[in-house]
Coordinates of C-alpha atoms in Angstrom, one line a residue:
Chain Z
M847 CA 18.0 80.7 52.8
P848 CA 15.2 77.8 54.1
S849 CA 14.1 78.8 57.4
M850 CA 15.0 76.4 60.4
L851 CA 11.2 75.4 60.4
D852 CA 10.6 74.3 57.1
L853 CA 10.2 70.3 56.8
D854 CA 11.4 70.6 53.2
D855 CA 14.9 72.0 54.5
P856 CA 16.8 68.4 53.8
F857 CA 19.3 70.6 56.9
R858 CA 17.0 71.0 59.0
F859 CA 19.2 68.9 61.7
L860 CA 21.9 71.0 61.8
G861 CA 20.0 73.5 64.6
N862 CA 22.7 75.9 63.6
D863 CA 23.3 79.3 62.1
G864 CA 27.1 79.7 62.6
E865 CA 29.6 79.9 59.7
V866 CA 30.6 76.2 59.1
A867 CA 26.8 75.7 59.0
G868 CA 26.4 78.5 56.1
I869 CA 28.9 76.0 55.2
I870 CA 27.5 72.6 55.0
R871 CA 24.9 73.9 53.0
N872 CA 26.1 74.9 50.1
Y873 CA 28.9 72.4 50.2
D874 CA 29.0 70.0 46.9
W875 CA 28.6 67.1 48.9
A876 CA 27.4 64.9 45.8
S877 CA 30.7 65.2 44.5
T878 CA 32.3 63.5 48.1
P879 CA 32.0 59.9 49.0
L880 CA 29.5 61.1 51.3
G881 CA 27.3 61.6 49.3
P882 CA 24.2 64.4 48.9
V883 CA 23.2 64.7 52.3
E884 CA 20.0 63.8 51.3
S885 CA 21.8 60.3 51.2
W886 CA 23.1 60.5 54.7
P887 CA 22.5 58.2 57.8
P888 CA 21.5 59.6 60.4
S889 CA 24.6 59.0 62.8
L890 CA 26.4 61.5 60.3
K891 CA 23.3 64.1 60.7
T892 CA 23.6 63.8 64.4
S893 CA 27.6 63.6 64.7
T894 CA 27.5 66.7 62.6
A895 CA 24.4 68.9 64.6
L896 CA 26.5 67.4 67.8
L897 CA 29.3 69.0 66.7
L898 CA 28.7 72.2 65.3
Q899 CA 26.8 73.0 68.9
S900 CA 30.1 72.3 70.6
P901 CA 32.5 75.2 71.5
V902 CA 35.3 73.5 71.8
P903 CA 36.8 72.7 67.8
I904 CA 35.8 69.7 67.2
V905 CA 36.2 68.0 63.8
M906 CA 34.8 64.7 62.2
L907 CA 36.3 62.4 59.5
W908 CA 33.9 60.8 58.2
G909 CA 34.2 57.2 56.0
E910 CA 37.6 55.6 54.8
A911 CA 38.6 59.1 53.5
G912 CA 38.4 60.9 56.2
V913 CA 36.3 63.7 55.2
M914 CA 36.2 66.4 57.2
I915 CA 34.1 68.3 58.9
Y916 CA 34.5 70.7 62.0
N917 CA 32.9 73.0 63.4
D918 CA 33.4 77.5 63.7
A919 CA 36.0 76.6 66.9
Y920 CA 38.2 74.3 65.0
S921 CA 38.0 76.7 61.7
V922 CA 39.9 79.2 64.0
F923 CA 42.1 76.7 64.7
A924 CA 43.0 75.6 60.9
G925 CA 43.7 79.6 60.4
H926 CA 44.4 80.4 56.7
R927 CA 43.0 76.7 55.4
H928 CA 40.1 77.5 56.1
P929 CA 37.2 77.5 54.3
S930 CA 39.1 75.5 52.0
L931 CA 39.9 72.7 54.4
F932 CA 36.0 71.9 55.2
G933 CA 35.1 68.6 53.2
S934 CA 38.5 67.9 52.3
N935 CA 40.1 64.3 52.6
V936 CA 41.8 64.3 56.0
R937 CA 45.4 63.3 54.2
E938 CA 44.8 65.6 51.8
G939 CA 43.6 68.5 54.0
W940 CA 46.8 68.4 56.4
A941 CA 49.4 66.8 54.0
E942 CA 52.2 67.5 56.2
I943 CA 50.8 65.2 58.6
A944 CA 49.1 62.7 56.5
D945 CA 51.3 60.3 58.6
F946 CA 49.8 61.1 61.6
N947 CA 46.2 61.0 60.2
D948 CA 47.0 57.6 58.8
N949 CA 47.5 56.0 61.4
V950 CA 44.3 58.2 63.7
M951 CA 42.2 56.7 61.1
N952 CA 43.4 53.1 60.7
V953 CA 43.4 53.3 64.7
G954 CA 39.8 55.2 64.6
L955 CA 37.9 52.8 62.2
S956 CA 39.2 50.0 64.0
G957 CA 36.6 50.8 67.1
R958 CA 40.0 52.1 69.4
T959 CA 40.9 55.7 70.9
L960 CA 43.9 57.1 71.0
A961 CA 44.4 60.3 73.3
Y962 CA 47.8 62.6 72.6
R963 CA 48.6 65.4 75.6
D964 CA 51.2 68.0 74.5
Q965 CA 51.4 66.3 70.9
E966 CA 54.1 68.6 69.0
L967 CA 53.1 68.8 65.0
T968 CA 54.3 71.0 62.5
L969 CA 51.0 72.7 60.5
H970 CA 51.2 75.9 57.6
R971 CA 47.6 77.8 58.7
K972 CA 49.0 80.4 57.7
G973 CA 51.0 79.3 55.0
Y974 CA 54.2 79.1 56.9
P975 CA 55.4 76.1 59.1
E976 CA 54.7 76.3 62.5
Q977 CA 55.8 74.9 65.3
V978 CA 52.4 73.5 67.5
W979 CA 51.2 71.8 70.9
M980 CA 48.1 69.6 70.9
D981 CA 45.9 67.6 73.1
L982 CA 44.1 65.3 70.9
D983 CA 41.8 62.8 71.6
Y984 CA 39.7 60.6 69.3
S985 CA 37.5 57.8 69.1
P986 CA 35.5 56.1 66.7
V987 CA 31.7 57.4 65.9
P988 CA 29.7 54.3 65.5
D989 CA 27.3 53.5 62.4
E990 CA 23.1 53.0 62.6
E991 CA 24.9 48.9 62.5
G992 CA 27.3 50.0 65.8
K993 CA 30.2 50.0 62.8
P994 CA 32.8 52.6 62.8
A995 CA 31.7 54.4 59.9
G996 CA 34.2 58.2 61.1
V997 CA 36.6 59.2 64.0
I998 CA 35.8 62.2 66.1
A999 CA 38.3 64.4 67.4
I1000 CA 38.5 67.0 70.1
V1001 CA 41.2 69.8 69.6
V1002 CA 42.8 71.7 71.8
E1003 CA 45.9 73.4 71.0
T1004 CA 48.3 74.3 74.0
T1005 CA 50.4 75.2 72.1
D1006 CA 50.8 78.6 74.9
R1007 CA 51.0 77.0 77.8
V1008 CA 53.7 74.5 76.7
L1009 CA 55.8 77.6 75.4
A1010 CA 55.4 79.4 78.7
E1011 CA 56.4 76.1 80.7
R1012 CA 59.1 75.9 78.2
R1013 CA 60.3 79.5 79.4
N1014 CA 59.8 79.0 83.0
K1015 CA 61.9 75.4 82.8
E1016 CA 64.1 77.1 81.0
E1017 CA 64.8 80.0 83.6
F1018 CA 64.9 77.1 86.0
Q1019 CA 67.5 76.0 84.7
R1020 CA 69.7 78.7 84.1
L1021 CA 68.5 79.9 87.4
Q1022 CA 70.0 76.0 88.4
S1023 CA 72.8 76.7 86.0
L1024 CA 73.6 80.1 88.4
F1025 CA 73.5 78.3 91.1
E1026 CA 75.8 75.8 90.8
Q1027 CA 78.0 78.4 89.1
A1028 CA 78.1 80.6 91.8
P1029 CA 81.3 81.6 92.6
T1030 CA 79.9 82.1 96.1
F1031 CA 78.4 79.6 98.3
M1032 CA 74.5 79.1 98.5
A1033 CA 72.2 76.8 100.2
M1034 CA 68.1 76.4 100.9
L1035 CA 67.0 76.4 104.5
S1036 CA 63.8 74.5 104.6
G1037 CA 60.6 74.6 107.6
K1038 CA 61.7 76.0 110.8
E1039 CA 63.9 73.2 111.5
H1040 CA 66.1 74.5 108.3
R1041 CA 66.2 71.5 106.7
F1042 CA 68.6 71.8 103.7
E1043 CA 67.5 71.7 100.6
L1044 CA 69.7 72.7 98.3
V1045 CA 73.0 73.6 98.1
N1046 CA 75.3 74.9 95.7
P1047 CA 79.4 73.5 95.0
G1048 CA 80.0 76.4 97.3
Y1049 CA 78.6 75.2 100.0
R1050 CA 79.8 71.9 99.2
E1051 CA 83.2 73.2 99.4
L1052 CA 82.6 75.6 102.6
I1053 CA 81.4 72.5 105.0
G1054 CA 84.4 69.8 103.8
G1055 CA 82.0 68.5 100.9
R1056 CA 80.0 66.6 103.2
D1057 CA 76.1 65.9 102.1
V1058 CA 73.4 67.6 104.1
A1059 CA 71.1 67.4 101.6
G1060 CA 67.0 66.5 103.4
K1061 CA 69.0 66.9 107.0
T1062 CA 68.0 69.7 109.5
I1063 CA 71.1 72.3 110.1
I1064 CA 71.3 70.8 113.7
E1065 CA 72.2 67.2 112.1
A1066 CA 74.3 68.5 109.3
L1067 CA 76.3 70.8 110.9
P1068 CA 76.6 70.0 114.3
E1069 CA 80.2 71.9 114.9
L1070 CA 77.9 74.9 114.8
T1071 CA 76.7 74.3 118.2
G1072 CA 77.0 77.6 120.6
Q1073 CA 78.3 79.5 117.8
G1074 CA 75.1 81.6 117.2
Y1075 CA 73.9 81.0 113.1
Y1076 CA 71.0 77.7 115.0
E1077 CA 69.7 81.1 116.3
L1078 CA 70.4 83.7 114.6
L1079 CA 68.1 81.3 111.3
D1080 CA 65.7 81.4 114.6
E1081 CA 65.9 84.7 114.7
V1082 CA 65.0 85.1 110.5
F1083 CA 62.3 82.7 110.3
A1084 CA 60.7 84.0 113.2
T1085 CA 61.1 87.6 112.0
G1086 CA 61.3 87.9 108.5
Q1087 CA 63.9 89.9 109.1
T1088 CA 67.3 89.6 106.5
V1089 CA 70.8 89.3 108.2
R1090 CA 73.9 90.8 106.5
R1091 CA 76.3 90.2 108.3
F1092 CA 81.0 90.8 106.9
S1093 CA 84.2 89.1 107.8
E1094 CA 81.8 86.8 110.9
R1095 CA 84.0 83.8 112.0
V1096 CA 82.5 80.4 112.3
Y1097 CA 84.2 77.1 113.0
L1098 CA 83.5 74.3 110.1
Q1099 CA 84.8 71.1 110.2
R1100 CA 86.2 70.5 106.9
E1101 CA 88.0 67.1 107.4
V1102 CA 86.5 64.1 108.8
D1103 CA 88.7 63.7 112.1
A1104 CA 89.9 66.8 112.2
P1105 CA 88.9 70.0 114.4
P1106 CA 86.6 72.5 113.4
E1107 CA 88.9 74.8 111.0
E1108 CA 88.4 78.6 111.7
R1109 CA 87.4 80.5 108.6
F1110 CA 85.7 83.5 107.2
V1111 CA 82.4 84.4 106.5
D1112 CA 80.4 87.2 104.4
Y1113 CA 77.3 85.7 104.6
V1114 CA 72.8 87.0 104.3
Y1115 CA 70.1 85.3 105.8
Q1116 CA 67.1 86.1 103.4
P1117 CA 63.6 85.2 103.9
I1118 CA 61.2 83.3 101.8
R1119 CA 57.9 84.1 101.7
D1120 CA 54.8 82.5 100.4
E1121 CA 51.6 83.8 98.5
T1122 CA 50.5 84.4 101.8
G1123 CA 53.4 86.1 103.7
I1124 CA 54.6 83.2 105.1
V1125 CA 58.1 83.0 105.9
T1126 CA 59.1 79.3 104.8
H1127 CA 63.2 78.8 103.6
I1128 CA 65.7 80.8 104.0
F1129 CA 68.0 81.5 101.3
V1130 CA 72.3 81.9 102.9
Q1131 CA 74.3 83.3 100.3
G1132 CA 77.3 84.5 100.8
S1133 CA 81.7 83.9 99.9
D1134 CA 84.4 82.6 102.2
V1135 CA 86.3 85.3 102.8
T1136 CA 89.4 83.7 104.9
E1137 CA 92.2 84.5 103.2
R1138 CA 91.2 88.5 102.8
V1139 CA 90.8 88.5 106.6
R1140 CA 93.6 86.7 106.7
A1141 CA 95.3 89.1 104.7
E1142 CA 94.1 91.8 106.6
Q1143 CA 95.2 90.8 109.9
R1144 CA 98.6 90.6 109.0
Q1145 CA 98.8 93.4 106.9
R1146 CA 97.8 94.9 110.3
L1147 CA 100.1 93.2 112.3
L1148 CA 103.0 93.8 110.1
I1149 CA 102.4 96.9 110.1
N1150 CA 102.2 97.3 114.8
E1151 CA 105.4 95.0 113.8
L1152 CA 107.0 97.6 111.7
N1153 CA 105.5 100.6 114.2
H1154 CA 107.1 98.7 116.6
R1155 CA 110.3 98.0 114.8
V1156 CA 110.9 101.9 113.9
K1157 CA 110.4 103.4 117.5
N1158 CA 112.7 100.9 118.9
T1159 CA 115.5 102.2 116.3
L1160 CA 114.7 105.3 117.2
A1161 CA 114.6 104.6 121.2
S1162 CA 118.0 103.1 120.6
I1163 CA 119.5 105.7 118.1
Q1164 CA 118.6 107.6 120.7
S1165 CA 120.2 105.6 123.4
I1166 CA 123.8 105.6 120.7
V1167 CA 123.7 109.6 120.6
S1168 CA 122.9 110.1 124.4
Q1169 CA 125.4 108.0 125.6
T1170 CA 128.4 107.9 123.0
L1171 CA 127.9 112.6 124.3
R1172 CA 128.1 111.4 127.6
G1173 CA 131.4 109.0 127.0
V1174 CA 133.6 111.6 124.4
H1175 CA 135.8 114.9 124.4
S1176 CA 135.2 116.4 120.6
K1177 CA 132.0 117.1 118.8
E1178 CA 134.4 115.4 116.3
E1179 CA 135.1 112.0 117.9
A1180 CA 130.9 112.2 118.7
S1181 CA 130.2 112.6 115.2
A1182 CA 132.2 109.4 114.0
A1183 CA 131.0 107.9 117.0
I1184 CA 127.6 108.4 116.0
T1185 CA 127.5 107.7 112.8
A1186 CA 129.7 104.5 113.0
R1187 CA 127.5 102.9 115.5
I1188 CA 124.5 103.9 113.5
L1189 CA 126.3 102.2 110.2
A1190 CA 126.6 98.9 112.5
M1191 CA 123.0 98.9 113.4
S1192 CA 122.1 99.5 109.8
R1193 CA 123.9 96.9 108.2
A1194 CA 122.5 94.3 110.9
H1195 CA 119.5 96.3 110.1
N1196 CA 120.5 95.4 105.8
V1197 CA 120.9 91.3 106.8
L1198 CA 118.2 91.0 109.1
T1199 CA 116.1 92.7 106.0
E1200 CA 117.4 90.0 103.7
E1201 CA 116.4 87.2 105.7
N1202 CA 112.8 88.7 106.1
W1203 CA 113.1 89.0 110.3
D1204 CA 112.9 85.8 110.6
S1205 CA 116.7 84.1 111.7
A1206 CA 119.9 85.4 110.8
D1207 CA 122.4 83.5 109.7
L1208 CA 125.0 84.0 112.6
L1209 CA 128.5 84.0 109.7
T1210 CA 126.2 86.0 107.2
M1211 CA 125.9 88.7 110.2
V1212 CA 129.8 88.4 111.9
E1213 CA 131.0 89.3 107.8
S1214 CA 129.3 91.9 107.6
S1215 CA 129.5 93.6 111.1
M1216 CA 133.4 93.0 109.7
D1217 CA 133.2 94.3 106.6
A1218 CA 134.3 97.9 107.9
F1219 CA 137.5 96.9 109.7
R1220 CA 138.9 94.7 106.9
I1221 CA 142.6 95.8 106.0
E1222 CA 143.3 95.7 102.8
G1223 CA 146.2 93.2 100.9
R1224 CA 146.0 90.8 104.4
E1225 CA 143.7 88.9 106.0
A1226 CA 144.0 90.5 109.4
I1227 CA 140.4 89.2 110.8
R1228 CA 140.5 85.4 110.2
I1229 CA 136.2 84.1 111.5
S1230 CA 135.6 80.3 111.3
G1231 CA 132.2 78.7 113.3
P1232 CA 129.4 76.2 112.4
N1233 CA 126.6 77.1 110.8
I1234 CA 124.0 78.7 113.0
R1235 CA 121.2 80.3 113.1
V1236 CA 120.2 83.1 115.4
G1237 CA 117.3 85.1 116.1
P1238 CA 116.9 88.8 115.0
H1239 CA 117.4 90.5 118.4
A1240 CA 120.2 88.1 119.2
A1241 CA 121.7 88.9 116.0
M1242 CA 121.6 92.3 116.4
S1243 CA 122.9 92.2 119.6
I1244 CA 125.8 90.8 118.3
A1245 CA 126.3 92.6 115.7
L1246 CA 126.8 96.1 117.5
A1247 CA 129.3 94.4 119.7
L1248 CA 131.3 93.2 117.3
H1249 CA 131.5 96.6 116.0
E1250 CA 132.1 97.8 119.5
L1251 CA 135.0 95.6 119.8
G1252 CA 135.7 96.5 116.0
T1253 CA 136.1 99.7 116.5
N1254 CA 138.5 99.6 119.7
A1255 CA 140.9 96.8 117.9
A1256 CA 141.3 99.7 115.1
R1257 CA 141.4 102.4 117.3
Y1258 CA 144.1 100.7 120.0
G1259 CA 144.0 97.0 119.5
A1260 CA 145.4 94.4 117.1
L1261 CA 144.0 96.2 113.9
S1262 CA 145.5 99.1 114.9
S1263 CA 148.8 97.6 114.4
P1264 CA 150.7 96.8 110.6
T1265 CA 150.6 93.0 111.4
G1266 CA 147.6 92.5 114.3
I1267 CA 145.0 89.9 113.6
V1268 CA 142.1 89.1 114.9
D1269 CA 141.0 86.0 115.0
L1270 CA 136.8 85.5 115.7
H1271 CA 135.8 81.8 116.2
W1272 CA 132.3 80.3 117.7
N1273 CA 131.2 76.9 118.7
L1274 CA 128.5 74.8 120.3
D1275 CA 129.0 71.6 122.0
E1276 CA 127.1 68.9 122.2
N1277 CA 124.8 70.6 125.0
E1278 CA 124.0 73.3 122.6
Q1279 CA 126.4 75.8 124.3
F1280 CA 127.3 78.3 122.8
E1281 CA 130.8 80.1 122.9
L1282 CA 131.7 83.4 120.9
V1283 CA 135.5 83.9 120.9
W1284 CA 137.3 87.6 119.8
S1285 CA 141.4 86.9 120.2
E1286 CA 143.6 89.6 119.7
E1287 CA 146.9 88.7 118.6
G1288 CA 150.6 91.5 118.0
G1289 CA 148.4 94.3 119.2
P1290 CA 148.7 96.5 122.5
A1291 CA 146.2 95.0 124.7
V1292 CA 143.8 97.4 125.7
F1293 CA 140.2 97.7 125.8
E1294 CA 137.8 101.2 126.3
S1295 CA 138.9 104.9 126.2
E1296 CA 135.5 106.3 126.4
R1297 CA 135.3 107.6 130.3
K1298 CA 131.5 106.6 130.5
G1299 CA 133.1 103.0 128.9
F1300 CA 129.6 102.8 126.3
G1301 CA 131.2 99.5 124.6
S1302 CA 132.6 97.6 127.7
R1303 CA 128.9 98.7 129.3
L1304 CA 127.7 97.1 125.8
I1305 CA 129.4 94.3 125.6
L1306 CA 130.4 92.8 129.2
Q1307 CA 127.5 93.9 131.0
V1308 CA 124.4 94.3 128.9
L1309 CA 125.4 92.0 125.9
P1310 CA 125.5 89.4 128.2
R1311 CA 122.5 89.6 130.2
E1312 CA 120.2 90.0 127.2
L1313 CA 121.6 86.6 126.5
R1314 CA 121.7 85.3 129.7
G1315 CA 125.2 84.5 130.1
T1316 CA 128.6 85.2 130.8
A1317 CA 131.0 87.4 129.0
E1318 CA 134.5 88.4 130.0
L1319 CA 137.3 90.3 128.3
V1320 CA 141.6 89.1 129.2
R1321 CA 143.9 91.5 128.3
R1322 CA 147.1 89.6 127.6
S1323 CA 150.6 90.5 126.5
S1324 CA 149.4 89.4 123.1
G1325 CA 146.3 91.6 122.6
I1326 CA 143.4 91.6 124.9
V1327 CA 140.8 88.5 124.4
F1328 CA 136.8 88.5 124.4
K1329 CA 134.4 85.5 125.3
L1330 CA 130.7 85.4 125.4
S1331 CA 129.2 82.2 126.4
T1332 CA 125.7 81.2 126.7
S1333 CA 123.4 78.5 125.4
L1334 CA 121.8 78.1 122.0
E1335 CA 118.2 78.4 123.2
A1336 CA 119.0 81.9 124.5
I1337 CA 120.1 83.4 121.3
S1338 CA 117.3 82.0 119.0
D1339 CA 114.7 84.7 120.0
R1340 CA 111.3 84.6 118.1
P1341 CA 110.4 87.0 115.0
V1342 CA 106.9 88.2 115.3
V1343 CA 104.7 88.2 118.7
E1344 CA 101.4 86.9 116.9
G1345 CA 98.7 88.8 117.6
V1346 CA 99.7 91.8 118.3
Chain E
M758 CA 116.3 106.5 146.1
K759 CA 114.1 104.0 144.9
R760 CA 114.6 100.8 142.9
I761 CA 112.7 100.1 140.0
L762 CA 112.8 97.6 137.6
I763 CA 113.7 97.4 134.2
V764 CA 111.9 95.0 131.6
E765 CA 113.3 95.7 127.9
D766 CA 114.8 93.9 125.2
E767 CA 116.7 96.0 123.6
M768 CA 120.4 96.5 124.8
L769 CA 121.1 99.8 122.9
V770 CA 117.2 101.1 125.0
A771 CA 118.3 98.9 128.4
M772 CA 121.4 101.6 128.8
L773 CA 119.5 104.0 127.8
I774 CA 116.3 104.0 130.5
E775 CA 119.3 102.7 132.9
D776 CA 120.9 106.3 132.2
A777 CA 117.3 107.4 133.0
V778 CA 116.5 106.2 135.4
T779 CA 120.2 106.4 137.4
D780 CA 119.9 109.9 136.7
M781 CA 117.4 110.7 138.9
G782 CA 118.7 109.4 140.9
H783 CA 117.2 105.7 141.9
E784 CA 118.9 102.5 142.1
V785 CA 118.7 100.2 138.9
V786 CA 117.3 96.3 138.9
G787 CA 117.6 94.7 136.1
P788 CA 117.6 95.3 132.9
A789 CA 115.6 91.7 132.7
M790 CA 115.6 91.6 128.8
R791 CA 113.8 88.7 128.2
L792 CA 110.3 87.1 129.7
E793 CA 111.6 84.4 131.8
T794 CA 114.3 86.9 133.5
A795 CA 112.0 89.4 134.1
L796 CA 109.0 87.0 135.6
E797 CA 112.6 85.2 137.9
T798 CA 113.8 89.1 138.9
V799 CA 110.2 89.8 140.2
A800 CA 109.6 86.7 142.2
T801 CA 114.0 87.2 143.6
E802 CA 114.4 90.5 143.9
T803 CA 112.9 93.4 145.7
F804 CA 111.8 96.7 144.0
D805 CA 109.5 99.9 144.5
F806 CA 108.3 100.4 140.0
A807 CA 108.6 98.7 137.1
I808 CA 109.3 99.6 133.9
L809 CA 108.2 96.9 131.1
D810 CA 108.3 96.3 127.1
I811 CA 105.9 95.0 125.7
N812 CA 107.5 92.6 123.1
L813 CA 110.3 90.6 124.9
A814 CA 111.9 89.0 121.3
G815 CA 109.1 87.3 121.0
N816 CA 107.4 87.1 124.1
L817 CA 104.5 89.2 125.4
S818 CA 105.0 90.7 129.0
F819 CA 102.1 90.2 130.1
P820 CA 102.6 87.8 132.6
V821 CA 105.4 89.5 134.2
A822 CA 102.4 92.9 134.3
D823 CA 99.4 90.2 136.0
R824 CA 102.6 89.3 139.0
L825 CA 103.2 92.9 139.6
V826 CA 99.0 93.5 139.9
E827 CA 99.1 91.1 142.2
L828 CA 102.1 92.1 144.6
G829 CA 100.5 95.3 144.2
I830 CA 103.7 97.1 142.6
P831 CA 103.3 100.2 139.7
F832 CA 104.8 100.3 137.1
V833 CA 104.3 101.7 132.8
F834 CA 104.4 99.7 129.9
A835 CA 107.3 101.0 126.8
S836 CA 106.8 100.6 123.9
G837 CA 107.0 101.1 120.7
Y838 CA 103.3 100.1 119.6
G839 CA 102.2 102.6 122.1
S840 CA 98.8 101.8 124.1
A841 CA 97.8 100.2 121.0
G842 CA 99.5 96.9 121.5
L843 CA 98.1 96.7 125.0
A844 CA 96.0 93.9 126.3
E845 CA 92.3 94.5 126.8
R846 CA 92.7 94.0 130.9
Y847 CA 95.8 97.1 130.5
H848 CA 94.0 98.8 128.7
N849 CA 93.8 102.1 130.8
A850 CA 97.6 101.0 132.0
P851 CA 99.7 103.8 132.1
V852 CA 102.0 103.4 128.6
V853 CA 105.2 105.6 127.7
Q854 CA 105.5 105.4 123.9
K855 CA 109.2 105.1 123.2
P856 CA 110.8 106.8 122.0
F857 CA 110.8 109.3 125.0
A858 CA 112.2 112.1 126.7
P859 CA 113.8 111.0 130.8
Q860 CA 111.2 113.9 132.1
Q861 CA 108.4 111.7 130.6
L862 CA 109.6 108.8 132.9
E863 CA 109.7 111.2 135.0
A864 CA 106.8 112.8 135.3
V865 CA 105.2 108.9 135.5
L866 CA 107.6 107.6 138.0
Q867 CA 106.4 111.0 139.8
R868 CA 102.8 110.4 139.6
L869 CA 102.8 106.9 140.3
L870 CA 105.7 105.8 143.2

């Protein structure tokens, strides 16, 4: 190989002894449109020397054919195409992108430049098609007359960066889709004023669909004033400490012109820091757990109510036992009376349970109470009255009173005689005054033989007191008449105490 | 002999407490079985002590208790809820849980009267 100082060396202009310089020296230039190197114009020689010195991949496409002369850096880029690519015409050398290079040649040789950023091309560098991205800059190379004789291209492959960006973008879209589809509510608050940057559909739903983007929390959700949430966000922003809260009550404006609505939320305020560690955002994430909290409250209420009812029932049974024992002559009599009274309570419970202990239809309650006293084969008990719903307490008390009246009638009164009849009816007048009348026909006019008078005390003293009315018992020769008078309001007690 | 107001919405329970109070040798005022009646009775009757059910057919009896506190009349809550059903301000008030033995009531009366 001739030395660089050899003045006879036609390749001394290369000024470089890299791999490509060696190829240039040994290339059969006479077989190309460029001709032997001795005939090359100075512009071609200078351009070739220039690109060979560059560490950046550069290719020159000389002449109409676009004969390719490139540097070492480009040879790496060309992969398996190199070294046969060297010296070929660009449209043939890169046959898979001949159209693209045809345009490059036309534009370049007309004296204009071309620039592509992240240009996507499919190249066969390693024997298989490969998707690549490149920044491509083309500019004309003028000959001695200033006329474009070739095109020089600086080629920077950006495939790695493009793929990385694409992965980032996909990751971001995946996160955004998670954000959008999350069943929980999410919001990103920026800065110390807590300005809404992002909210997901769950968050929009929580706040009644209001558009809060770009607003501060005070502008966006003014109803939070005095509820401690602004202060808590300030604290998280100042201290950088994550805050978690469960089943917290919040009043939110969920409908225009409606008062703020009570909701319960589990949530996290998560501070987001920048690369220097300073809190810049707060990520809000949580769930609306109102239904769960309400169900728990309802369950607690029901358990309390059940406990209350059981204890009261036990106390009522204690009362039945204690008072029955005070009034009877024999154990057998006591046992029968206690059983009958407990069963009367139980039947009333059944009616109330079917009605969810809300209220009871008076007719249903009365018929259930009288079932035990019906006489087979004749209509000994006649029941009539308008449809009225009564509260659970009043229903139970009326049932217990009817049981005492029924027991008395069966033992001593109308239902103790083969032809006796009980007529039971009730009325509601225009002033909502309620009257219930029990009248016996065709039986002895007797009430109560128990010594201490549990039955008469119940129907004549306690019942009217409970129902804030009056009760009277008249003994006629044809049988007794019991009359209860009160108001509709007094028999319409409410079912459940809220908040106990 | 003292006059004892009974506030109790269940007929049978009211009768039981009446008996217990009478058996102890006291005189019964009431029983008042609804909130309105209880408030009326407190306003119009004189008595030395009150036995208060908490749930009066769907209304809480705390307004009655409030009035008794103002009047300085001692009272005991009698409730199936036990102390769990008490309003915050009555957390430390005396309670007998239903059902109770007459002796329990007697002990409370002796302590508070």
